[in-house]
mmCIF file of C-alpha atoms and ligand atoms in Angstrom:
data_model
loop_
_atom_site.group_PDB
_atom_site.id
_atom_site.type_symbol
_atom_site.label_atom_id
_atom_site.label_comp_id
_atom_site.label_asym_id
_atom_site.label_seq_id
_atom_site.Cartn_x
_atom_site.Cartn_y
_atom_site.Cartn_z
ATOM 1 C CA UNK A 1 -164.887 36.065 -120.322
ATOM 2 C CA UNK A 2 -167.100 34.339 -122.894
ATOM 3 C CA UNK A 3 -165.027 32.876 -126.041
ATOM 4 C CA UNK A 4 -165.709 35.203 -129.341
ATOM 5 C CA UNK A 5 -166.867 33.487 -132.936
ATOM 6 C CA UNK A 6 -165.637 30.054 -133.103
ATOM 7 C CA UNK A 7 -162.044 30.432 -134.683
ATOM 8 C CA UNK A 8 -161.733 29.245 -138.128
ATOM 9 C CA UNK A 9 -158.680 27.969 -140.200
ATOM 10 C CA UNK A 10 -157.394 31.596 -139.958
ATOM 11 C CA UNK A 11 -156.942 31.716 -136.518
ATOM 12 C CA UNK A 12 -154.449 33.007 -134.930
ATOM 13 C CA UNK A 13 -152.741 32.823 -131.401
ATOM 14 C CA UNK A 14 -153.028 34.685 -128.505
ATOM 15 C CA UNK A 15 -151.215 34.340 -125.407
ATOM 16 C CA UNK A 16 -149.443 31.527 -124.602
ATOM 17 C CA UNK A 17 -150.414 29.612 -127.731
ATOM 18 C CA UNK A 18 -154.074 29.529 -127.355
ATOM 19 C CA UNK A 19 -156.542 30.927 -129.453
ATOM 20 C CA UNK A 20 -157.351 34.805 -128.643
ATOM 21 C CA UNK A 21 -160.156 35.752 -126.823
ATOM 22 C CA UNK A 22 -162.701 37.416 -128.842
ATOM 23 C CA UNK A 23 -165.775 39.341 -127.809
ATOM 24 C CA UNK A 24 -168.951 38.137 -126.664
ATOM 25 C CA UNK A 25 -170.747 36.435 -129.441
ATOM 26 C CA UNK A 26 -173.563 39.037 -130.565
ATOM 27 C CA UNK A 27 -175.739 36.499 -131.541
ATOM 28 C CA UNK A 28 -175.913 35.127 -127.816
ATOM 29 C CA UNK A 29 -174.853 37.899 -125.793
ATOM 30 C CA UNK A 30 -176.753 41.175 -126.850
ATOM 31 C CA UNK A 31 -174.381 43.513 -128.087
ATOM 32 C CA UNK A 32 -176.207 46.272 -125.955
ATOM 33 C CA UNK A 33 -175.177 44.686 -123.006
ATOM 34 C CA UNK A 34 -171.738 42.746 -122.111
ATOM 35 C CA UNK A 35 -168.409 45.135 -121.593
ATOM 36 C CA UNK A 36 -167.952 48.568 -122.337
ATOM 37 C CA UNK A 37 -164.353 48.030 -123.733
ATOM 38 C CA UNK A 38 -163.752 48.513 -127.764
ATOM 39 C CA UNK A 39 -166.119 46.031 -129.688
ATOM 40 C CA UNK A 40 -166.828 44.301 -126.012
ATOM 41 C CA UNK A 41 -163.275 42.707 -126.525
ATOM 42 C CA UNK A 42 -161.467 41.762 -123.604
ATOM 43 C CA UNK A 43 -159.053 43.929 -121.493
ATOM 44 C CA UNK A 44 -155.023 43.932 -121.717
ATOM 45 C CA UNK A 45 -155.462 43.147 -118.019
ATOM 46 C CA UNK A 46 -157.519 40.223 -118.788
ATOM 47 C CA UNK A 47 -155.772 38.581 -121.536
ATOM 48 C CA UNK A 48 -151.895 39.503 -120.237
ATOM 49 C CA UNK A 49 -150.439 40.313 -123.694
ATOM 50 C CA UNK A 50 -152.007 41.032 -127.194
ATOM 51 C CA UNK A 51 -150.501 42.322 -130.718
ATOM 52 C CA UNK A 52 -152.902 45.567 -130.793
ATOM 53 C CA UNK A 53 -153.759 46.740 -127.851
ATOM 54 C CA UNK A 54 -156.341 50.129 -127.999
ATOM 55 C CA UNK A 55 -156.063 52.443 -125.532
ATOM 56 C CA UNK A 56 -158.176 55.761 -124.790
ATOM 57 C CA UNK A 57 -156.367 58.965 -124.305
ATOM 58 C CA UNK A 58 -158.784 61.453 -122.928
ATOM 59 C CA UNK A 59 -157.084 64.541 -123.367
ATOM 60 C CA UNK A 60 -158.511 67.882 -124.674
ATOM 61 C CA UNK A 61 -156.739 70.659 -122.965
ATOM 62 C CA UNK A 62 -154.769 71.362 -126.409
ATOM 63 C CA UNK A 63 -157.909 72.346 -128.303
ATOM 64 C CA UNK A 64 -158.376 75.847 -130.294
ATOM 65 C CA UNK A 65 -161.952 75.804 -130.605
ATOM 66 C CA UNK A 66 -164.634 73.630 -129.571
ATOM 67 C CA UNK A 67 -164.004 71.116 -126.201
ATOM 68 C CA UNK A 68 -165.066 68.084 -125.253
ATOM 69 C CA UNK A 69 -162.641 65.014 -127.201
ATOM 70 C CA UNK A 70 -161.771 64.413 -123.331
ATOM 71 C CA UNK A 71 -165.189 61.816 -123.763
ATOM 72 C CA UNK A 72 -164.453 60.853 -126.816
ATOM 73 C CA UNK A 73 -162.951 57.490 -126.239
ATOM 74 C CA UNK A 74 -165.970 56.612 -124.169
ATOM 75 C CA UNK A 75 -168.429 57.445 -126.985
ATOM 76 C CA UNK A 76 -166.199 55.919 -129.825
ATOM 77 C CA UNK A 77 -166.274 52.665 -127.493
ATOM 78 C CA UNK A 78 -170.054 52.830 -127.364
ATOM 79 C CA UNK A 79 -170.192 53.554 -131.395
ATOM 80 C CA UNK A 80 -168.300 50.443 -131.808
ATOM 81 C CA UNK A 81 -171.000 47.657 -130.255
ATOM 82 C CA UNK A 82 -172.400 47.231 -133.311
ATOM 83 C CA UNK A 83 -168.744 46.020 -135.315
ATOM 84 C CA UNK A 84 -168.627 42.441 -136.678
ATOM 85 C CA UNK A 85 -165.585 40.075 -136.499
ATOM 86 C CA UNK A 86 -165.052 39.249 -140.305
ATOM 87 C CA UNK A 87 -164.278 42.645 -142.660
ATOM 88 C CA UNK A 88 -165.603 41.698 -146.344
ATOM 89 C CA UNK A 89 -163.296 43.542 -147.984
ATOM 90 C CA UNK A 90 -159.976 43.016 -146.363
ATOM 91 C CA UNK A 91 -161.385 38.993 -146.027
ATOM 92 C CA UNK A 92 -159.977 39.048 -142.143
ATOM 93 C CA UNK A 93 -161.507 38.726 -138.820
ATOM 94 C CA UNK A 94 -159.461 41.567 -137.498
ATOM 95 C CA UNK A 95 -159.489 40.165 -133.878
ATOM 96 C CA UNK A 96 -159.629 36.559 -134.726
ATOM 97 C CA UNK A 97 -155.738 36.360 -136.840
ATOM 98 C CA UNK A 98 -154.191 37.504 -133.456
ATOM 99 C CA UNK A 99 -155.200 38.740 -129.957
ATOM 100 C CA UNK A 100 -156.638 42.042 -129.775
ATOM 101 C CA UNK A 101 -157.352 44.168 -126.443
ATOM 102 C CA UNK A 102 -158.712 47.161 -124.742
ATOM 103 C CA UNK A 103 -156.215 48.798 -122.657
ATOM 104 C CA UNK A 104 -158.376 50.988 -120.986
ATOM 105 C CA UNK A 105 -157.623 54.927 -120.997
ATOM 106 C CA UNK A 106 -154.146 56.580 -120.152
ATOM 107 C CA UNK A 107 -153.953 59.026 -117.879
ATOM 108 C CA UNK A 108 -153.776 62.898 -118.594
ATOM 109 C CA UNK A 109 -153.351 65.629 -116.340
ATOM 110 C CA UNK A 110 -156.351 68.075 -117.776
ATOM 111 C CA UNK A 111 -154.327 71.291 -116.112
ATOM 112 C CA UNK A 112 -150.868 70.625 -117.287
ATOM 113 C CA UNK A 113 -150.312 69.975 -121.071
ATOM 114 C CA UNK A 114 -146.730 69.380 -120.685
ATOM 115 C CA UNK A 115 -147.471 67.021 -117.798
ATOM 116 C CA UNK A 116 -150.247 65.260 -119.910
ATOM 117 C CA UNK A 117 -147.959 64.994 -122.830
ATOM 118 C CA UNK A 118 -145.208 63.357 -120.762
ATOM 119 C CA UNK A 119 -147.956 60.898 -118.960
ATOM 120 C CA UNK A 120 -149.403 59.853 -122.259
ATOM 121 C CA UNK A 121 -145.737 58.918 -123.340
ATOM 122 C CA UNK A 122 -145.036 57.019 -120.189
ATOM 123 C CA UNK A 123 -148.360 55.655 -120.353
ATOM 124 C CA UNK A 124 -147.980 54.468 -124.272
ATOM 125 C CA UNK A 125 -144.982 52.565 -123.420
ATOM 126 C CA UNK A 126 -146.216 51.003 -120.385
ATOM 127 C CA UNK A 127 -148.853 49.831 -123.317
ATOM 128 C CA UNK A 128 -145.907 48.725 -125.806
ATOM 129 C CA UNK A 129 -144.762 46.443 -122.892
ATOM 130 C CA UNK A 130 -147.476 44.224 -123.028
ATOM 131 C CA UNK A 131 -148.458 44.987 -126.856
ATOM 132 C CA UNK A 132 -146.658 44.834 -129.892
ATOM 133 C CA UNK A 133 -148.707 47.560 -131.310
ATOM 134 C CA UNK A 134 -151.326 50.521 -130.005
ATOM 135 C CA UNK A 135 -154.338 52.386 -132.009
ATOM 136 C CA UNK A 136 -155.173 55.098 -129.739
ATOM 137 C CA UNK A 137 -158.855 56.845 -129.631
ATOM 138 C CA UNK A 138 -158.298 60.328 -128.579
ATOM 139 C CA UNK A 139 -158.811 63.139 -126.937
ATOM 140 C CA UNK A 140 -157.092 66.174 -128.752
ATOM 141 C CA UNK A 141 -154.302 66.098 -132.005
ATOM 142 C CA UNK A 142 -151.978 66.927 -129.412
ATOM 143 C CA UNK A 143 -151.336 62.941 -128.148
ATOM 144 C CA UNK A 144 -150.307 62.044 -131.219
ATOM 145 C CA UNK A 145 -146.606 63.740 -130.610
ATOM 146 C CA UNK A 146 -146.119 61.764 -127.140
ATOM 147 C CA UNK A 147 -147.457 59.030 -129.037
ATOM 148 C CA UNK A 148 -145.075 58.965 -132.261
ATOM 149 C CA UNK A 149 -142.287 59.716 -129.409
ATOM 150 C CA UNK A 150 -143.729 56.069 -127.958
ATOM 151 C CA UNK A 151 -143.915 54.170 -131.829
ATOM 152 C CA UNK A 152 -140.204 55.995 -132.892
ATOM 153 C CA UNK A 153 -138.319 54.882 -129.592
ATOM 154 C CA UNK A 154 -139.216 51.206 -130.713
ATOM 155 C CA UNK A 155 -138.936 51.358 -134.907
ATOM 156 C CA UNK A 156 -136.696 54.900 -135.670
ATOM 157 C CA UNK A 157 -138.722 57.550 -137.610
ATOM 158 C CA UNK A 158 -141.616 56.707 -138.798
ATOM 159 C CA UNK A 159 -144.053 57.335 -142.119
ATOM 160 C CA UNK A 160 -146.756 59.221 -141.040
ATOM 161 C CA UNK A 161 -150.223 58.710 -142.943
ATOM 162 C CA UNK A 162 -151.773 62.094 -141.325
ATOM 163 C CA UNK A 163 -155.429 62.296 -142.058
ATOM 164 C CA UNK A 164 -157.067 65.991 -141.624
ATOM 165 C CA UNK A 165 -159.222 68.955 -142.690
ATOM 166 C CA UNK A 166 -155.706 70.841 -141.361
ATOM 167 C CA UNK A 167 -152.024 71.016 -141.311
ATOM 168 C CA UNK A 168 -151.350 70.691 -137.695
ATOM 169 C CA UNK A 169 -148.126 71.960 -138.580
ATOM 170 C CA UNK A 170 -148.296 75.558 -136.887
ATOM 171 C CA UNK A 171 -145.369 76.990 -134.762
ATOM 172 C CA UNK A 172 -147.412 77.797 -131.504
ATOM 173 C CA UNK A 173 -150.885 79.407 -130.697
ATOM 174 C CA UNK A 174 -151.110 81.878 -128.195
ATOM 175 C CA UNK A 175 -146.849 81.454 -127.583
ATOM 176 C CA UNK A 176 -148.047 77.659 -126.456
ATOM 177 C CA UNK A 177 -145.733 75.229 -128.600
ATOM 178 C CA UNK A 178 -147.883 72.097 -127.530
ATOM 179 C CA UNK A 179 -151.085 72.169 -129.032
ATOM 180 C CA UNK A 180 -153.624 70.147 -130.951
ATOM 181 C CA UNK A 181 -152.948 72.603 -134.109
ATOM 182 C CA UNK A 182 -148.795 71.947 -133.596
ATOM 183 C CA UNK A 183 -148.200 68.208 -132.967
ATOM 184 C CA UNK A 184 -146.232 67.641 -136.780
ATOM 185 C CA UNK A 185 -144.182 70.494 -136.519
ATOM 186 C CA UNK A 186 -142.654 69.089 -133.114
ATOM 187 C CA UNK A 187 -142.620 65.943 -134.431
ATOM 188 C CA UNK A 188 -140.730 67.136 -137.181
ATOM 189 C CA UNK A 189 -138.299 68.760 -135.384
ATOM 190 C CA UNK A 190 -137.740 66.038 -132.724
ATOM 191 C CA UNK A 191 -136.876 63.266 -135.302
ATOM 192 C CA UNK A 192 -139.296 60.979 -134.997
ATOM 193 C CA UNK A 193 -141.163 61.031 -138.353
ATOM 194 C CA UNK A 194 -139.199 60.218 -141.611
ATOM 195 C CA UNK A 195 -140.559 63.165 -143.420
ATOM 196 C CA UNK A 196 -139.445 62.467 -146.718
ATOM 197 C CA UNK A 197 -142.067 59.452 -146.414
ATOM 198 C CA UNK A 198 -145.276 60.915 -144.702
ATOM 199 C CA UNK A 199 -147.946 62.838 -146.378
ATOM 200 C CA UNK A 200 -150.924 64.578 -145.188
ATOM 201 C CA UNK A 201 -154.784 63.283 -146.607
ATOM 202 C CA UNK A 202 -157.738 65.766 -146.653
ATOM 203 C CA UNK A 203 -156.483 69.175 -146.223
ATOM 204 C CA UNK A 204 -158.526 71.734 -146.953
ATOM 205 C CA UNK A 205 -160.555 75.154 -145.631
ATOM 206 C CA UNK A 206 -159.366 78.508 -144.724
ATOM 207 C CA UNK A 207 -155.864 79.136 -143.731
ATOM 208 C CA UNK A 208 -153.596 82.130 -141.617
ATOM 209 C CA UNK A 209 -152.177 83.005 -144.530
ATOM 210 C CA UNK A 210 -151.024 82.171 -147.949
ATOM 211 C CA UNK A 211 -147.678 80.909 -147.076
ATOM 212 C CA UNK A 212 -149.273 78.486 -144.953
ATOM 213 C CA UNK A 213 -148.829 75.893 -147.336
ATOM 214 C CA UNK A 214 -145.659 76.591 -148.598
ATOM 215 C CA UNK A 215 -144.816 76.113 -144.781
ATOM 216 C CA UNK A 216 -145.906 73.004 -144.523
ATOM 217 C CA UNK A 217 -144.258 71.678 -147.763
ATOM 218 C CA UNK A 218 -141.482 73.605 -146.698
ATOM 219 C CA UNK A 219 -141.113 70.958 -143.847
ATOM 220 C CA UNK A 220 -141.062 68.384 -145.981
ATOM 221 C CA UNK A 221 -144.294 66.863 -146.375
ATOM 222 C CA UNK A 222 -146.203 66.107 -149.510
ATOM 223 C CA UNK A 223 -150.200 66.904 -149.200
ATOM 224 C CA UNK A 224 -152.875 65.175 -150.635
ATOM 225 C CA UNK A 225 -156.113 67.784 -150.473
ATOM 226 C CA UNK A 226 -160.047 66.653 -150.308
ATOM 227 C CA UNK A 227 -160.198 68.343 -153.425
ATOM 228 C CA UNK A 228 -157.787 65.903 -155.299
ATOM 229 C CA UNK A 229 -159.319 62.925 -153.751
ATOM 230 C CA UNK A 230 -162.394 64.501 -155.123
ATOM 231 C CA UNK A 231 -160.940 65.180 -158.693
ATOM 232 C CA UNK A 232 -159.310 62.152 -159.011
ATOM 233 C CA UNK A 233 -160.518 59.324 -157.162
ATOM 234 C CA UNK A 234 -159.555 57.754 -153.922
ATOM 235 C CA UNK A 235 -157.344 55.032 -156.133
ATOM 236 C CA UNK A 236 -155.226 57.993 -156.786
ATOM 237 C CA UNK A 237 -154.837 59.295 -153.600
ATOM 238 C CA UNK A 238 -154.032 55.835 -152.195
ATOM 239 C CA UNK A 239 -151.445 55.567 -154.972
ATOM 240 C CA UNK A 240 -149.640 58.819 -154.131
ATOM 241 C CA UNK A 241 -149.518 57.821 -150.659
ATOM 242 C CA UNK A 242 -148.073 54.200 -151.057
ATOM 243 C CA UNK A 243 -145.580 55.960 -153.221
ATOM 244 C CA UNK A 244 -144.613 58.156 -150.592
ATOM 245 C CA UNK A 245 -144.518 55.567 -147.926
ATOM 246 C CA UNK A 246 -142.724 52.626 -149.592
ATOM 247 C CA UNK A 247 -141.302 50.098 -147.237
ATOM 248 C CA UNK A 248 -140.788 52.581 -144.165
ATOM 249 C CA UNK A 249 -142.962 51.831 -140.834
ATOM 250 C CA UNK A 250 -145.678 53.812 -141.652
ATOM 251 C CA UNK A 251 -147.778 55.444 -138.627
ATOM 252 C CA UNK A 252 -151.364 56.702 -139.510
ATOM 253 C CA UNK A 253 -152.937 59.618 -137.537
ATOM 254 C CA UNK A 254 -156.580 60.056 -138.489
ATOM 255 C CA UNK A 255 -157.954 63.373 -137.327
ATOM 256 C CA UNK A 256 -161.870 62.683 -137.573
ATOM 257 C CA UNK A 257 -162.551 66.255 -138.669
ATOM 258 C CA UNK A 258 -161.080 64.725 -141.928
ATOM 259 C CA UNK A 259 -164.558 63.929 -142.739
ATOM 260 C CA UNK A 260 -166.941 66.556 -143.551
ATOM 261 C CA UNK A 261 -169.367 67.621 -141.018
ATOM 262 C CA UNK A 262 -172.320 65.701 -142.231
ATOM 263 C CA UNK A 263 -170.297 62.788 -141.820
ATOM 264 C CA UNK A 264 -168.793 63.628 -138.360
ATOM 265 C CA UNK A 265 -170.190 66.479 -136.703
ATOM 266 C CA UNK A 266 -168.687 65.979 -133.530
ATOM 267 C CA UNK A 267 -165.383 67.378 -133.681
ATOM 268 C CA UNK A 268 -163.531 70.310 -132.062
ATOM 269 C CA UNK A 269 -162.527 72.228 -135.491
ATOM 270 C CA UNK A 270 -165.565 71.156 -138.222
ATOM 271 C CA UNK A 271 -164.755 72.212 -141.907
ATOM 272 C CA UNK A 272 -167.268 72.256 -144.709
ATOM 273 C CA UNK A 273 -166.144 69.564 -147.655
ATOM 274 C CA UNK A 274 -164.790 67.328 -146.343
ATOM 275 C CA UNK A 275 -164.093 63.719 -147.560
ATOM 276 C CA UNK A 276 -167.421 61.162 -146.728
ATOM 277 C CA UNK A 277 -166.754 58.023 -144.245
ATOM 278 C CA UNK A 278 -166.937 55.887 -147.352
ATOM 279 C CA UNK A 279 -163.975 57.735 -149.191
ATOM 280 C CA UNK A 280 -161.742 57.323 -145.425
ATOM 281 C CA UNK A 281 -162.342 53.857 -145.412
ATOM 282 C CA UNK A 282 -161.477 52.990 -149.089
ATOM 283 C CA UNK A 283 -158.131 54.975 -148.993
ATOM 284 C CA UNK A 284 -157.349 53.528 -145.171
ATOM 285 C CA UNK A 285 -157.968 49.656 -147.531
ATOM 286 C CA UNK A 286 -156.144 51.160 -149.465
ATOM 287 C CA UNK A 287 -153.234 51.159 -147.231
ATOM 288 C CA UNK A 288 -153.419 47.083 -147.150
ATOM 289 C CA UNK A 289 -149.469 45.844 -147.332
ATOM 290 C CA UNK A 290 -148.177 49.053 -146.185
ATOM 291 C CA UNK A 291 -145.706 48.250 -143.121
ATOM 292 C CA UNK A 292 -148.544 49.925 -140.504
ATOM 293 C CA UNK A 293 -146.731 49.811 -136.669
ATOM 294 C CA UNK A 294 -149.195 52.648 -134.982
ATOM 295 C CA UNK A 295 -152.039 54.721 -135.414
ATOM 296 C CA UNK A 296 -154.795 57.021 -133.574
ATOM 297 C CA UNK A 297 -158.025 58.372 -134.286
ATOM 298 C CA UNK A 298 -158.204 61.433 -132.851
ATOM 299 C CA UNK A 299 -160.659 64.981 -132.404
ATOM 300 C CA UNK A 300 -164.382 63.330 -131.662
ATOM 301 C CA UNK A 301 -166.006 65.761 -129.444
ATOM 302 C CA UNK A 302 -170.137 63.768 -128.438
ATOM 303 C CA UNK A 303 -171.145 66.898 -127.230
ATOM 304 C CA UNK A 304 -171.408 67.921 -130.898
ATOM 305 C CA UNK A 305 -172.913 64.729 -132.205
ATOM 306 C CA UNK A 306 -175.784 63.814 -133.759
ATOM 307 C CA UNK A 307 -177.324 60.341 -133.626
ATOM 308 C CA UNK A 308 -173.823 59.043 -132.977
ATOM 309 C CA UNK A 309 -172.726 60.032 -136.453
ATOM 310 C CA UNK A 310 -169.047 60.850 -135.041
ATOM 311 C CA UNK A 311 -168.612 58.114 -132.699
ATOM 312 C CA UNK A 312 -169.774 55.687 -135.446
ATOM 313 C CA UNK A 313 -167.295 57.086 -138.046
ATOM 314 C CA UNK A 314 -164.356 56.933 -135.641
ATOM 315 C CA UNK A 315 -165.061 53.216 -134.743
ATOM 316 C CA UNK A 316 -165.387 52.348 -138.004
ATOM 317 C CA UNK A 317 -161.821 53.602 -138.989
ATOM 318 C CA UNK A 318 -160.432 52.102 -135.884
ATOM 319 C CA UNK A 319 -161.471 48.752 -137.325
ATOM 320 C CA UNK A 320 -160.171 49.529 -140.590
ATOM 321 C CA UNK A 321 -156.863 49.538 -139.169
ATOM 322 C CA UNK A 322 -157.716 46.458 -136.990
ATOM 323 C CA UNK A 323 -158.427 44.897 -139.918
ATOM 324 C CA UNK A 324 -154.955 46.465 -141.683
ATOM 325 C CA UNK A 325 -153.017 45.587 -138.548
ATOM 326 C CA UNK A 326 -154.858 41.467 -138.851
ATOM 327 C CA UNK A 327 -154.289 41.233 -142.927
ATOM 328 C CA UNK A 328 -150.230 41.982 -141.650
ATOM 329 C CA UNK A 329 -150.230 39.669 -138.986
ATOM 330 C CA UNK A 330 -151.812 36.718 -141.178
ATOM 331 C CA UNK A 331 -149.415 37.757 -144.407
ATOM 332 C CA UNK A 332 -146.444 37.458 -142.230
ATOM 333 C CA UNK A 333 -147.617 34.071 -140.718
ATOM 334 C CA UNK A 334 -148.090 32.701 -144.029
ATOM 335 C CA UNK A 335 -145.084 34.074 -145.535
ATOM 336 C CA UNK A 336 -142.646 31.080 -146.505
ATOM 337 C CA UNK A 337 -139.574 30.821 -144.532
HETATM 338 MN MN1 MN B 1 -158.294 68.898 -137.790
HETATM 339 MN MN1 MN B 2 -155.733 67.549 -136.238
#
């Protein structure tokens, strides 16, 4: 495995007290060819251990609507070739402060949602036992419950930072109770979120009925819409938020139909006015110092795509929260003791 950027003061450790393993250096290695893994960083496999490992889930046999998330860790690993190792804005090379690696895809039975749902759990710990922490590219909404299960088991019930055009807080569709439009409410009622602390971003479009809402709240979460992040700013949405959160473990679930469809047009459930790419990323900076131990980015469908607009979107939120999950790792090494 070629050696990434040359590490700088910053660096980090990997494994054993060397440096992490980085990607193939773009500028000597095209980026267009080298491995197919997230960014063409190395595999868990390769490297033994890492502190975020990202893992595919291709899973879409929970959708409502449109198919095809089942490729979508494939294309969100091809939309992410073009990523660079040092973030501007977060100053961090997100897989230079600490080892990061691609833990391939975990398996899903496509016939069985209850059997996929349990696999994806075993298959997220199996993950957790060789990472301290996993961003998952889905598939479906419905991994994030045996996914949460995975993140609760190791830090009690977490914050959840739920980014999406809906609720996904439904009772059942068609009497199913395990679906990509019911993950919160099971999550809710299974313990593992700390409801009082998590907070949906980007809600908005048609709904069953009017109570819908009330529903929701009725649960216990707090809601910011599109349309207030469009009233008021993203500063303002990232404010209510961090309010919300506080100190808790916060887990962030970013459904990429969040973004309208101009922005990311290949997605199982598209709604018109939707928040732009630009507006995700500033809110998911915005999340810088929150105590982030999980997260998936979920719902990207390439059969829908256009020129990659989906695939780039998703990869560029995934290394947002790389770059969240690096700015934690070097605040905590530099944190006097
Ligand atoms: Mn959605
Ligand atoms: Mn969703």
């Amino acid at each position: 495995m070629s050696r990434g950027v040359p590490a700088d003061d910053t660096a980090g450790a990997g494994a054993g007290g060397r440096p992490p393993i980085g990607p193939p250096d773009a500028r000597v290695v095209a980026r267009f060819a080298g491995p197919g893994t997230f960014a063409r960083l190395p595999t868990l496999d390769a490297v033994g251990r890492a502190e975020v490992a990202i893992a595919g889930v291709p899973f879409d046999a929970g959708v409502s609507y449109r198919p095809g998330a089942r490729f979508g860790p494939q294309a969100v690993r091809a939309g992410s070739k073009l990523l660079r190792p040092y973030h501007p804005a977060l100053e961090v090379q997100p897989w230079d402060v600490h080892q990061v690696a691609d833990a391939g895809d975990l398996a899903a039975n496509p016939f069985s949602i209850p059997d996929a749902i349990a696999s994806i759990e075993t298959g997220a710990d199996d993950v957790l036992a060789r990472a301290s922490t996993m961003v998952a590219i889905g598939g479906d909404h419905t991994i994030a419950l045996p996914l949460l299960r995975a993140v609760a088991r190791r830090h009690g019930p977490v914050a959840l930072v739920h980014f999406d055009a809906h609720l996904d807080t439904w009772d059942t569709y068609f009497d199913a109770p395990y679906t990509h439009g019911t993950p919160f409410r099971r999550a809710v009622e299974e313990g593992v979120l700390a409801i009082d602390a998590s907070a949906h971003v980007g809600i908005r479009g048609p709904l069953y009925t009017r109570g819908d809402l009330d529903d929701d709240a009725g649960l216990g979460f707090a809601t910011v819409s599109t349309l207030d992040v469009a009233r008021d700013g993203t500063d303002a949405a990232v404010a209510r938020v961090r309010s919300r959160v506080g100190e808790r473990p916060v887990y962030v679930s970013i459904d990429i139909d969040v973004l309208d469809p101009a922005h990311a047009p290949g997605t199982g459930t598209p709604e018109p006015g939707g928040l732009s790419t630009r507006e995700l990323q500033l809110i998911l900076r915005g999340l810088d110092g929150l105590r982030l131990v999980g997260a998936d980015v979920v719902e990207v469908s390439p059969a829908y795509d256009h020129a990659e607009l989906t695939a780039l979107a998703a990869a560029s939120a995934v290394y947002e929260l790389l770059g969240l999950f690096a700015r934690q790792a070097s605040l905590h090494r530099h944190r006097p003791r």
